[in-house]
XYZ file of N, CA and C in Angstrom:
750
model
N 0.841 -1.200 0.000
C 0.000 0.000 0.000
C 0.876 1.249 0.000
N 0.443 2.318 -0.645
C 1.292 3.505 -0.775
C 1.430 4.284 0.525
N 2.644 4.703 0.818
C 2.836 5.638 1.934
C 2.665 7.069 1.438
N 2.853 7.268 0.133
C 2.707 8.580 -0.472
C 1.477 8.584 -1.362
N 0.711 9.655 -1.300
C -0.517 9.718 -2.078
C -0.819 11.152 -2.476
N -1.175 11.333 -3.724
C -1.646 12.622 -4.221
C -3.169 12.605 -4.173
N -3.754 13.568 -3.484
C -5.211 13.639 -3.352
C -5.717 14.862 -4.106
N -6.554 14.612 -5.104
C -7.162 15.685 -5.882
C -8.511 16.020 -5.254
N -8.653 17.212 -4.774
C -9.895 17.650 -4.129
C -10.825 18.248 -5.170
N -12.043 17.698 -5.268
C -12.962 18.189 -6.294
C -14.410 18.015 -5.861
N -15.243 18.909 -6.352
C -16.693 18.788 -6.188
C -17.351 19.540 -7.341
N -18.626 19.289 -7.564
C -19.329 19.927 -8.681
C -20.234 21.066 -8.239
N -20.419 21.218 -6.938
C -21.371 22.208 -6.442
C -20.738 23.565 -6.150
N -19.801 23.991 -6.992
C -19.218 25.321 -6.851
C -20.308 26.374 -6.990
N -20.281 27.359 -6.106
C -21.339 28.370 -6.121
C -21.187 29.349 -7.287
N -19.966 29.696 -7.634
C -19.750 30.698 -8.688
C -19.744 30.085 -10.087
N -19.282 28.839 -10.200
C -19.221 28.189 -11.516
C -19.455 26.692 -11.335
N -20.711 26.291 -11.141
C -21.020 24.872 -10.912
C -20.534 23.978 -12.053
N -19.979 22.821 -11.683
C -19.542 21.845 -12.678
C -18.271 22.204 -13.417
N -17.535 23.197 -12.911
C -16.393 23.709 -13.679
C -15.323 22.661 -13.961
N -15.129 21.703 -13.043
C -14.013 20.767 -13.223
C -14.273 19.762 -14.338
N -15.538 19.605 -14.764
C -15.861 18.689 -15.861
C -16.265 19.422 -17.141
N -16.307 20.733 -17.086
C -16.683 21.529 -18.256
C -15.513 21.575 -19.245
N -15.757 21.267 -20.540
C -14.656 21.299 -21.522
C -13.944 22.650 -21.514
N -12.628 22.587 -21.339
C -11.833 23.808 -21.233
C -11.007 24.061 -22.480
N -10.442 22.993 -23.030
C -9.629 23.120 -24.241
C -9.644 21.782 -24.983
N -9.999 21.808 -26.254
C -10.030 20.597 -27.086
C -10.818 19.469 -26.416
N -11.978 19.816 -25.868
C -12.877 18.865 -25.197
C -12.311 18.294 -23.896
N -11.177 18.781 -23.462
C -10.591 18.314 -22.203
C -11.030 19.238 -21.073
N -11.383 18.642 -19.942
C -11.776 19.418 -18.778
C -10.581 19.606 -17.843
N -10.793 20.339 -16.779
C -9.722 20.576 -15.810
C -9.120 19.276 -15.294
N -9.979 18.329 -14.935
C -9.476 17.059 -14.407
C -8.693 16.285 -15.454
N -9.123 16.326 -16.700
C -8.371 15.659 -17.771
C -6.943 16.190 -17.835
N -6.806 17.509 -17.772
C -5.478 18.130 -17.861
C -4.614 17.740 -16.666
N -5.197 17.721 -15.483
C -4.422 17.376 -14.289
C -3.992 15.912 -14.308
N -4.894 15.029 -14.719
C -4.567 13.604 -14.745
C -3.450 13.321 -15.740
N -3.458 13.994 -16.873
C -2.383 13.810 -17.852
C -1.025 14.096 -17.220
N -0.959 15.145 -16.416
C 0.301 15.511 -15.770
C 0.642 14.546 -14.636
N -0.345 14.162 -13.849
C -0.097 13.309 -12.694
C 0.374 11.912 -13.100
N -0.083 11.430 -14.221
C 0.311 10.098 -14.672
C 1.807 10.015 -14.964
N 2.432 11.146 -15.184
C 3.870 11.170 -15.477
C 4.729 11.105 -14.217
N 4.113 11.242 -13.044
C 4.878 11.329 -11.794
C 5.173 9.970 -11.169
N 4.441 8.956 -11.536
C 4.635 7.615 -10.979
C 4.431 7.606 -9.463
N 3.447 8.380 -9.007
C 3.048 8.414 -7.603
C 1.538 8.168 -7.565
N 1.043 7.292 -6.693
C -0.397 7.016 -6.653
C -1.206 8.294 -6.434
N -2.333 8.388 -7.118
C -3.206 9.542 -6.913
C -4.660 9.082 -6.889
N -5.487 9.890 -6.257
C -6.893 9.561 -6.105
C -7.716 10.839 -6.177
N -8.896 10.723 -6.744
C -9.842 11.826 -6.762
C -10.710 11.705 -5.517
N -10.676 12.726 -4.664
C -11.466 12.704 -3.425
C -12.603 13.704 -3.536
N -13.816 13.195 -3.626
C -14.986 14.058 -3.744
C -15.961 13.745 -2.619
N -17.115 14.360 -2.666
C -18.057 14.202 -1.559
C -19.045 13.070 -1.841
N -19.769 12.692 -0.809
C -20.799 11.661 -0.944
C -22.121 12.248 -1.421
N -22.148 13.551 -1.664
C -23.337 14.216 -2.192
C -23.675 13.645 -3.572
N -24.954 13.393 -3.804
C -25.388 12.829 -5.077
C -24.958 13.694 -6.261
N -24.799 14.986 -6.020
C -24.374 15.892 -7.091
C -23.010 15.509 -7.647
N -22.209 14.802 -6.853
C -20.862 14.430 -7.292
C -20.794 13.024 -7.881
N -21.940 12.423 -8.157
C -21.953 11.121 -8.832
C -21.252 11.213 -10.185
N -21.395 12.353 -10.846
C -20.759 12.529 -12.153
C -19.244 12.482 -12.053
N -18.702 12.934 -10.928
C -17.252 12.855 -10.736
C -16.808 11.406 -10.598
N -17.576 10.619 -9.862
C -17.243 9.203 -9.738
C -17.339 8.508 -11.097
N -18.343 8.874 -11.876
C -18.493 8.301 -13.213
C -17.314 8.680 -14.103
N -16.882 9.945 -14.003
C -15.705 10.374 -14.771
C -14.481 9.555 -14.359
N -14.305 9.349 -13.054
C -13.159 8.590 -12.550
C -13.185 7.158 -13.074
N -14.337 6.532 -13.043
C -14.446 5.161 -13.542
C -14.115 5.090 -15.026
N -14.624 6.045 -15.781
C -14.370 6.083 -17.221
C -12.885 6.242 -17.521
N -12.192 7.004 -16.684
C -10.774 7.298 -16.928
C -9.834 6.437 -16.081
N -10.388 5.409 -15.446
C -9.602 4.470 -14.638
C -8.792 5.196 -13.559
N -9.483 6.079 -12.875
C -8.889 6.847 -11.790
C -9.553 6.432 -10.475
N -8.748 6.209 -9.447
C -9.293 5.873 -8.139
C -10.165 7.035 -7.639
N -11.293 6.685 -7.036
C -12.194 7.719 -6.519
C -12.587 7.385 -5.087
N -12.437 8.355 -4.212
C -12.853 8.206 -2.819
C -13.928 9.241 -2.529
N -14.991 8.812 -1.842
C -16.073 9.729 -1.514
C -16.241 9.821 -0.006
N -16.373 11.051 0.479
C -16.470 11.248 1.915
C -17.232 12.501 2.269
N -16.862 13.088 3.398
C -17.557 14.272 3.918
C -17.610 15.389 2.868
N -18.769 16.057 2.784
C -18.906 17.126 1.799
C -18.262 18.421 2.272
N -18.584 18.878 3.457
C -18.093 20.164 3.928
C -16.899 20.036 4.868
N -16.808 18.949 5.600
C -15.634 18.706 6.439
C -14.572 18.033 5.573
N -13.933 18.838 4.740
C -12.963 18.295 3.787
C -11.726 17.780 4.512
N -11.423 18.356 5.668
C -10.336 17.848 6.491
C -10.575 16.376 6.828
N -11.778 16.042 7.248
C -12.100 14.647 7.570
C -12.083 13.783 6.317
N -12.514 14.347 5.197
C -12.467 13.600 3.931
C -11.038 13.202 3.589
N -10.101 14.126 3.799
C -8.695 13.830 3.529
C -8.161 12.763 4.492
N -8.515 12.883 5.765
C -8.072 11.892 6.746
C -8.603 10.510 6.375
N -9.879 10.437 6.073
C -10.489 9.148 5.742
C -9.898 8.574 4.460
N -9.645 9.434 3.493
C -9.062 8.990 2.226
C -7.656 8.445 2.444
N -6.836 9.170 3.180
C -5.474 8.732 3.457
C -5.461 7.399 4.197
N -6.322 7.272 5.185
C -6.363 6.026 5.949
C -6.864 4.871 5.095
N -7.795 5.142 4.208
C -8.307 4.094 3.315
C -7.195 3.516 2.446
N -6.281 4.402 2.022
C -5.184 3.957 1.155
C -3.872 3.746 1.921
N -3.939 3.780 3.250
C -2.754 3.561 4.105
C -1.621 4.519 3.757
N -1.968 5.766 3.451
C -0.967 6.766 3.079
C -0.608 7.643 4.267
N 0.651 8.059 4.324
C 1.145 8.898 5.422
C 1.542 10.294 4.953
N 2.154 10.349 3.769
C 2.578 11.634 3.198
C 1.637 11.984 2.051
N 1.037 13.169 2.123
C -0.006 13.535 1.169
C 0.355 14.801 0.401
N 0.010 14.797 -0.860
C 0.110 15.991 -1.693
C -1.306 16.409 -2.048
N -1.649 17.633 -1.696
C -3.003 18.133 -1.960
C -3.035 18.907 -3.271
N -3.937 18.492 -4.144
C -4.128 19.135 -5.438
C -5.538 19.713 -5.481
N -5.647 20.993 -5.757
C -6.955 21.625 -5.931
C -7.333 21.539 -7.405
N -8.541 21.069 -7.675
C -8.907 20.699 -9.045
C -9.213 21.882 -9.956
N -9.200 23.102 -9.433
C -9.566 24.249 -10.262
C -8.359 24.991 -10.835
N -7.229 24.294 -10.941
C -5.997 24.926 -11.414
C -5.434 24.182 -12.632
N -5.557 24.758 -13.844
C -5.118 24.043 -15.051
C -3.620 24.051 -15.307
N -2.880 24.923 -14.637
C -1.444 25.048 -14.933
C -0.563 24.664 -13.744
N -0.990 23.706 -12.952
C -0.207 23.301 -11.779
C 1.196 22.867 -12.171
N 2.159 23.310 -11.371
C 3.563 22.953 -11.549
C 3.893 21.825 -10.553
N 4.203 20.649 -11.053
C 4.373 19.481 -10.184
C 5.832 19.161 -9.868
N 6.735 20.054 -10.215
C 8.154 19.769 -10.048
C 8.614 19.569 -8.614
N 7.850 20.080 -7.639
C 8.273 19.998 -6.241
C 7.702 18.788 -5.501
N 6.913 17.966 -6.155
C 6.202 16.889 -5.460
C 7.153 15.947 -4.726
N 8.177 15.469 -5.395
C 9.111 14.524 -4.760
C 9.833 15.169 -3.576
N 10.224 16.429 -3.734
C 10.882 17.159 -2.646
C 9.955 17.297 -1.450
N 8.695 17.630 -1.705
C 7.729 17.768 -0.621
C 7.549 16.449 0.120
N 7.465 15.361 -0.610
C 7.303 14.048 0.013
C 8.511 13.713 0.885
N 9.693 14.043 0.397
C 10.903 13.796 1.191
C 10.891 14.606 2.480
N 10.485 15.864 2.394
C 10.425 16.710 3.580
C 9.404 16.184 4.591
N 8.269 15.724 4.093
C 7.260 15.144 4.981
C 7.785 13.865 5.630
N 8.519 13.076 4.871
C 9.097 11.843 5.411
C 10.127 12.143 6.495
N 10.747 13.317 6.413
C 11.792 13.699 7.375
C 11.255 14.534 8.537
N 9.936 14.611 8.671
C 9.387 15.251 9.863
C 8.573 16.506 9.674
N 8.517 17.037 8.459
C 7.680 18.219 8.237
C 6.208 17.831 8.341
N 5.415 18.714 8.932
C 3.967 18.498 8.973
C 3.289 19.080 7.744
N 3.867 20.183 7.257
C 3.277 20.895 6.126
C 4.397 21.564 5.347
N 4.265 21.578 4.015
C 5.269 22.252 3.194
C 4.623 22.826 1.944
N 5.021 24.033 1.607
C 4.567 24.638 0.351
C 5.468 25.811 0.010
N 5.277 26.337 -1.187
C 5.902 27.596 -1.555
C 5.169 28.735 -0.843
N 5.850 29.880 -0.743
C 5.207 31.097 -0.241
C 5.645 32.263 -1.111
N 4.933 33.374 -1.006
C 5.317 34.565 -1.757
C 6.312 35.389 -0.943
N 6.658 36.547 -1.436
C 7.688 37.370 -0.794
C 7.277 37.822 0.602
N 5.985 37.848 0.872
C 5.493 38.244 2.194
C 5.385 37.066 3.157
N 5.735 35.867 2.686
C 5.636 34.686 3.526
C 4.261 34.048 3.536
N 3.384 34.472 2.632
C 2.053 33.897 2.540
C 2.102 32.580 1.777
N 1.568 31.500 2.332
C 1.569 30.217 1.618
C 0.907 30.343 0.245
N 1.418 29.617 -0.719
C 0.927 29.723 -2.096
C -0.572 29.493 -2.201
N -1.108 28.608 -1.364
C -2.535 28.303 -1.421
C -3.385 29.527 -1.090
N -2.806 30.495 -0.395
C -3.538 31.707 -0.011
C -3.368 32.836 -1.039
N -2.583 32.604 -2.059
C -2.416 33.602 -3.117
C -3.395 33.315 -4.244
N -3.352 34.150 -5.270
C -4.192 33.941 -6.450
C -3.487 33.120 -7.519
N -2.275 32.671 -7.258
C -1.484 32.010 -8.296
C -2.163 30.783 -8.887
N -2.580 29.855 -8.034
C -3.183 28.622 -8.535
C -2.212 27.768 -9.321
N -0.937 27.785 -8.922
C 0.104 27.100 -9.681
C 0.789 25.956 -8.926
N 0.586 25.894 -7.604
C 1.408 24.979 -6.827
C 0.570 24.087 -5.912
N 1.099 22.891 -5.688
C 0.486 21.957 -4.746
C 1.034 22.235 -3.352
N 0.515 21.531 -2.366
C 1.038 21.623 -1.006
C 1.143 20.212 -0.431
N 2.069 20.036 0.488
C 2.265 18.742 1.118
C 1.876 18.776 2.572
N 1.273 17.702 3.059
C 0.855 17.638 4.454
C 0.878 16.179 4.904
N 1.200 15.964 6.157
C 1.227 14.596 6.690
C -0.136 14.224 7.255
N -0.447 12.938 7.201
C -1.690 12.466 7.800
C -1.706 12.751 9.298
N -0.572 12.583 9.945
C -0.529 12.820 11.394
C -0.880 14.259 11.731
N -0.444 15.214 10.897
C -0.783 16.618 11.133
C -2.273 16.866 10.933
N -2.852 16.242 9.929
C -4.292 16.402 9.698
C -5.093 15.863 10.878
N -4.685 14.731 11.399
C -5.409 14.133 12.524
C -5.244 14.979 13.787
N -4.047 15.522 13.980
C -3.827 16.379 15.144
C -4.645 17.670 15.017
N -4.719 18.217 13.810
C -5.528 19.409 13.586
C -6.995 19.118 13.889
N -7.467 17.967 13.450
C -8.854 17.592 13.704
C -9.138 17.499 15.197
N -8.197 16.948 15.947
C -8.366 16.843 17.393
C -8.397 18.226 18.052
N -7.517 19.109 17.591
C -7.439 20.444 18.181
C -8.653 21.299 17.843
N -9.354 20.936 16.787
C -10.492 21.734 16.329
C -11.824 21.306 16.939
N -11.810 20.262 17.737
C -13.073 19.717 18.258
C -13.963 20.787 18.876
N -13.392 21.632 19.709
C -14.181 22.677 20.378
C -13.819 24.078 19.909
N -13.190 24.178 18.755
C -12.734 25.475 18.249
C -13.905 26.281 17.685
N -13.887 27.588 17.934
C -14.977 28.458 17.475
C -15.085 28.495 15.954
N -13.962 28.290 15.259
C -13.963 28.325 13.794
C -13.764 26.935 13.202
N -14.277 25.944 13.887
C -14.111 24.560 13.444
C -14.600 24.349 12.016
N -15.777 24.870 11.679
C -16.349 24.653 10.352
C -15.463 25.244 9.262
N -14.965 26.457 9.503
C -14.089 27.106 8.514
C -12.824 26.285 8.280
N -12.135 25.930 9.363
C -10.885 25.203 9.223
C -11.091 23.795 8.671
N -12.219 23.185 8.997
C -12.497 21.841 8.496
C -12.733 21.854 6.993
N -13.288 22.948 6.498
C -13.545 23.054 5.061
C -12.267 23.325 4.286
N -11.315 24.042 4.893
C -10.126 24.470 4.169
C -8.887 23.605 4.423
N -9.025 22.505 5.094
C -8.055 21.399 5.212
C -6.757 21.786 5.895
N -5.942 22.612 5.245
C -4.590 22.880 5.750
C -4.453 24.237 6.431
N -5.462 25.064 6.353
C -5.384 26.433 6.870
C -4.984 26.479 8.340
N -5.576 25.624 9.143
C -5.280 25.617 10.580
C -3.833 25.204 10.834
N -3.317 24.322 10.012
C -1.952 23.815 10.216
C -0.919 24.897 9.923
N -0.962 25.485 8.722
C 0.058 26.492 8.416
C -0.180 27.796 9.177
N -1.397 27.963 9.697
C -1.682 29.150 10.498
C -1.250 29.034 11.948
N -0.773 27.851 12.336
C -0.330 27.626 13.713
C 1.049 26.971 13.737
N 2.081 27.716 13.315
C 3.429 27.146 13.241
C 4.011 26.763 14.595
N 3.433 27.228 15.687
C 3.900 26.807 17.013
C 3.413 25.406 17.368
N 2.335 24.987 16.710
C 1.768 23.664 16.964
C 2.271 22.622 15.969
N 2.684 23.090 14.784
C 3.064 22.178 13.708
C 4.412 22.583 13.116
N 5.090 21.599 12.533
C 6.349 21.855 11.846
C 6.037 22.297 10.415
N 5.933 23.616 10.242
C 5.540 24.205 8.957
C 6.780 24.658 8.194
N 6.902 24.190 6.968
C 8.030 24.566 6.109
C 7.502 25.374 4.933
N 7.879 26.643 4.883
C 7.504 27.505 3.764
C 8.771 27.888 3.011
N 8.814 27.565 1.745
C 9.982 27.864 0.916
C 9.613 28.932 -0.107
N 10.508 29.856 -0.336
C 10.224 30.920 -1.296
C 9.928 30.345 -2.673
N 8.877 30.851 -3.279
C 8.521 30.445 -4.637
C 9.627 30.854 -5.612
N 9.663 30.266 -6.797
C 10.661 30.659 -7.797
C 10.670 32.166 -8.020
N 11.834 32.692 -8.284
C 11.999 34.143 -8.391
C 11.090 34.767 -9.451
N 10.746 33.997 -10.490
C 9.919 34.540 -11.569
C 8.538 34.969 -11.091
N 8.086 34.375 -9.978
C 6.729 34.681 -9.515
C 6.696 35.181 -8.075
N 7.816 35.141 -7.403
C 7.876 35.452 -5.975
C 7.186 36.769 -5.614
N 7.400 37.800 -6.421
C 6.852 39.126 -6.135
C 5.634 39.462 -7.012
N 5.137 38.468 -7.744
C 4.052 38.741 -8.693
C 2.684 38.492 -8.066
N 2.157 39.524 -7.454
C 0.823 39.425 -6.873
C -0.267 39.831 -7.859
N 0.130 39.976 -9.133
C -0.821 40.384 -10.171
C -1.187 39.228 -11.089
N -0.850 38.011 -10.703
C -1.093 36.857 -11.558
C -2.119 35.927 -10.926
N -3.032 35.438 -11.750
C -4.118 34.569 -11.275
C -4.374 33.469 -12.305
N -3.971 32.247 -11.974
C -4.130 31.124 -12.892
C -5.194 30.126 -12.421
N -5.925 30.478 -11.379
C -6.954 29.589 -10.864
C -8.304 29.914 -11.505
N -9.237 28.963 -11.439
C -10.555 29.160 -12.042
C -11.620 29.115 -10.969
N -12.292 30.243 -10.798
C -13.352 30.325 -9.800
C -14.630 30.916 -10.378
N -14.497 31.673 -11.440
C -15.643 32.367 -12.044
C -15.682 32.102 -13.547
N -16.804 32.409 -14.205
C -16.853 32.283 -15.664
C -15.761 33.092 -16.364
N -15.438 34.264 -15.842
C -14.382 35.082 -16.443
C -13.031 34.382 -16.340
N -12.760 33.775 -15.176
C -11.525 33.004 -15.013
C -11.469 31.870 -16.035
N -12.595 31.185 -16.196
C -12.663 30.030 -17.100
C -12.308 30.450 -18.529
N -12.934 31.498 -18.997
C -12.670 31.968 -20.362
C -11.234 32.467 -20.502
N -10.712 33.081 -19.441
C -9.343 33.595 -19.495
C -8.334 32.460 -19.585
N -8.555 31.395 -18.802
C -7.640 30.258 -18.858
C -7.785 29.494 -20.178
N -8.985 29.517 -20.751
C -9.155 28.945 -22.095
C -8.299 29.714 -23.093
N -8.306 31.024 -22.996
C -7.492 31.849 -23.897
C -6.012 31.548 -23.725
N -5.584 31.387 -22.483
C -4.170 31.101 -22.235
C -3.793 29.706 -22.719
N -4.702 28.754 -22.577
C -4.422 27.384 -23.043
C -4.331 27.307 -24.558
N -4.886 28.276 -25.245
C -4.734 28.318 -26.693
C -3.330 28.773 -27.089
N -2.613 29.350 -26.116
C -1.254 29.827 -26.364
C -0.199 28.923 -25.753
N -0.578 28.162 -24.723
C 0.394 27.343 -23.995
C -0.245 26.035 -23.555
N 0.547 24.972 -23.534
C 0.066 23.700 -23.008
C -0.113 23.800 -21.501
N -0.945 22.928 -20.944
C -1.179 22.951 -19.503
C 0.070 22.567 -18.719
N 1.028 21.913 -19.389
C 2.294 21.547 -18.725
C 3.410 22.535 -19.029
N 3.040 23.736 -19.467
C 4.033 24.767 -19.781
C 4.820 25.146 -18.532
N 6.076 25.485 -18.727
C 6.924 25.890 -17.614
C 6.484 27.255 -17.086
N 6.784 27.471 -15.819
C 6.372 28.679 -15.129
C 6.807 29.939 -15.871
N 8.054 29.996 -16.249
C 8.589 31.195 -16.905
C 7.869 31.473 -18.221
N 7.547 30.411 -18.955
C 6.831 30.580 -20.217
C 5.441 31.147 -19.987
N 4.762 30.642 -18.975
C 3.422 31.129 -18.657
C 3.429 32.618 -18.331
N 4.374 33.013 -17.512
C 4.440 34.409 -17.100
C 4.769 35.308 -18.283
N 5.678 34.858 -19.133
C 6.023 35.634 -20.327
C 4.809 35.813 -21.232
N 4.013 34.753 -21.379
C 2.826 34.834 -22.232
C 1.797 35.802 -21.656
N 1.600 35.756 -20.344
C 0.653 36.673 -19.716
C 1.113 38.112 -19.876
N 2.391 38.356 -19.638
C 2.910 39.713 -19.758
C 2.828 40.234 -21.194
N 2.842 39.319 -22.152
C 2.783 39.711 -23.564
C 1.353 39.846 -24.078
N 0.367 39.493 -23.226
C -1.033 39.548 -23.645
C -1.843 40.370 -22.637
N -1.933 41.675 -22.874
C -2.602 42.580 -21.926
C -4.039 42.190 -21.596
N -4.753 41.591 -22.552
C -6.152 41.239 -22.298
C -6.259 40.134 -21.253
N -5.351 39.154 -21.311
C -5.338 38.080 -20.326
C -4.953 38.628 -18.958
N -3.958 39.483 -18.955
C -3.485 40.060 -17.702
C -4.558 40.941 -17.062
N -5.329 41.642 -17.888
C -6.375 42.514 -17.372
C -7.453 41.706 -16.647
N -7.856 40.574 -17.230
C -8.880 39.731 -16.596
C -8.351 39.169 -15.280
N -7.072 38.810 -15.260
C -6.461 38.347 -14.008
C -6.544 39.439 -12.948
N -6.193 40.648 -13.338
C -6.211 41.767 -12.403
C -7.615 42.032 -11.865
N -8.599 41.960 -12.755
C -9.983 42.177 -12.346
C -10.441 41.094 -11.374
N -10.026 39.850 -11.614
C -10.380 38.757 -10.713
C -9.760 38.932 -9.334
N -8.509 39.356 -9.311
C -7.819 39.601 -8.033
C -8.505 40.730 -7.281
N -8.828 41.820 -7.975
C -9.498 42.942 -7.347
C -10.854 42.545 -6.786
N -11.566 41.703 -7.520
C -12.894 41.270 -7.091
C -12.826 40.513 -5.771
N -11.830 39.623 -5.641
C -11.748 38.815 -4.431
C -11.034 39.510 -3.292
N -10.393 40.629 -3.595
C -9.712 41.390 -2.544
C -10.590 42.480 -1.947
N -11.810 42.607 -2.446
C -12.703 43.658 -1.947
C -13.082 43.400 -0.477
């Protein structure tokens, strides 16, 4: 059984853009299709973790069609879903993948797993201000977390006033409490470290169309530097990114 596992977090009941992860994004391929193509090259077990809500039956059907492992669990307590998924597959070191990011850079996965094996509870890139990548608008990087840290977070949250919030956001409580957990934040590559004007994640219809436009110029496995160069060379794409960032920063 795998000690290392990549968990793709997905659901279809997005409030701003329902069904986005299965909606054709480029050449009839959806977000999950693009991510699976990249993950298959890593030679590390991966699983799609969705909810037991009937609305996500289509995700399980997609997984079966594409011969992808599918785990179904808690809908809103995603922290518990991750714990249950990891335990089901006997995994200890986990890589969390958010399904709404078409240009994920997977180059750090092996390094993250090694750090988790050597005692880190959580590891990810951060921006120049020390903010974990998951809290930025980048949508380019995965994060690593140990099962033991997730279980400890769950225990600490039992009577916490913000239990529901932290349970939904999986790793937020862990990296937000570095005195309780061994949190490793490494500076993101210099090309993006100071770039708070870039948004490669999909949350709204405008994001979806913008990433479609970018995918017409670059493959989903394009290198980071190439992506940034393309955005800087295309003011219309950059403008939509800026508008999306402004909208969520209000």
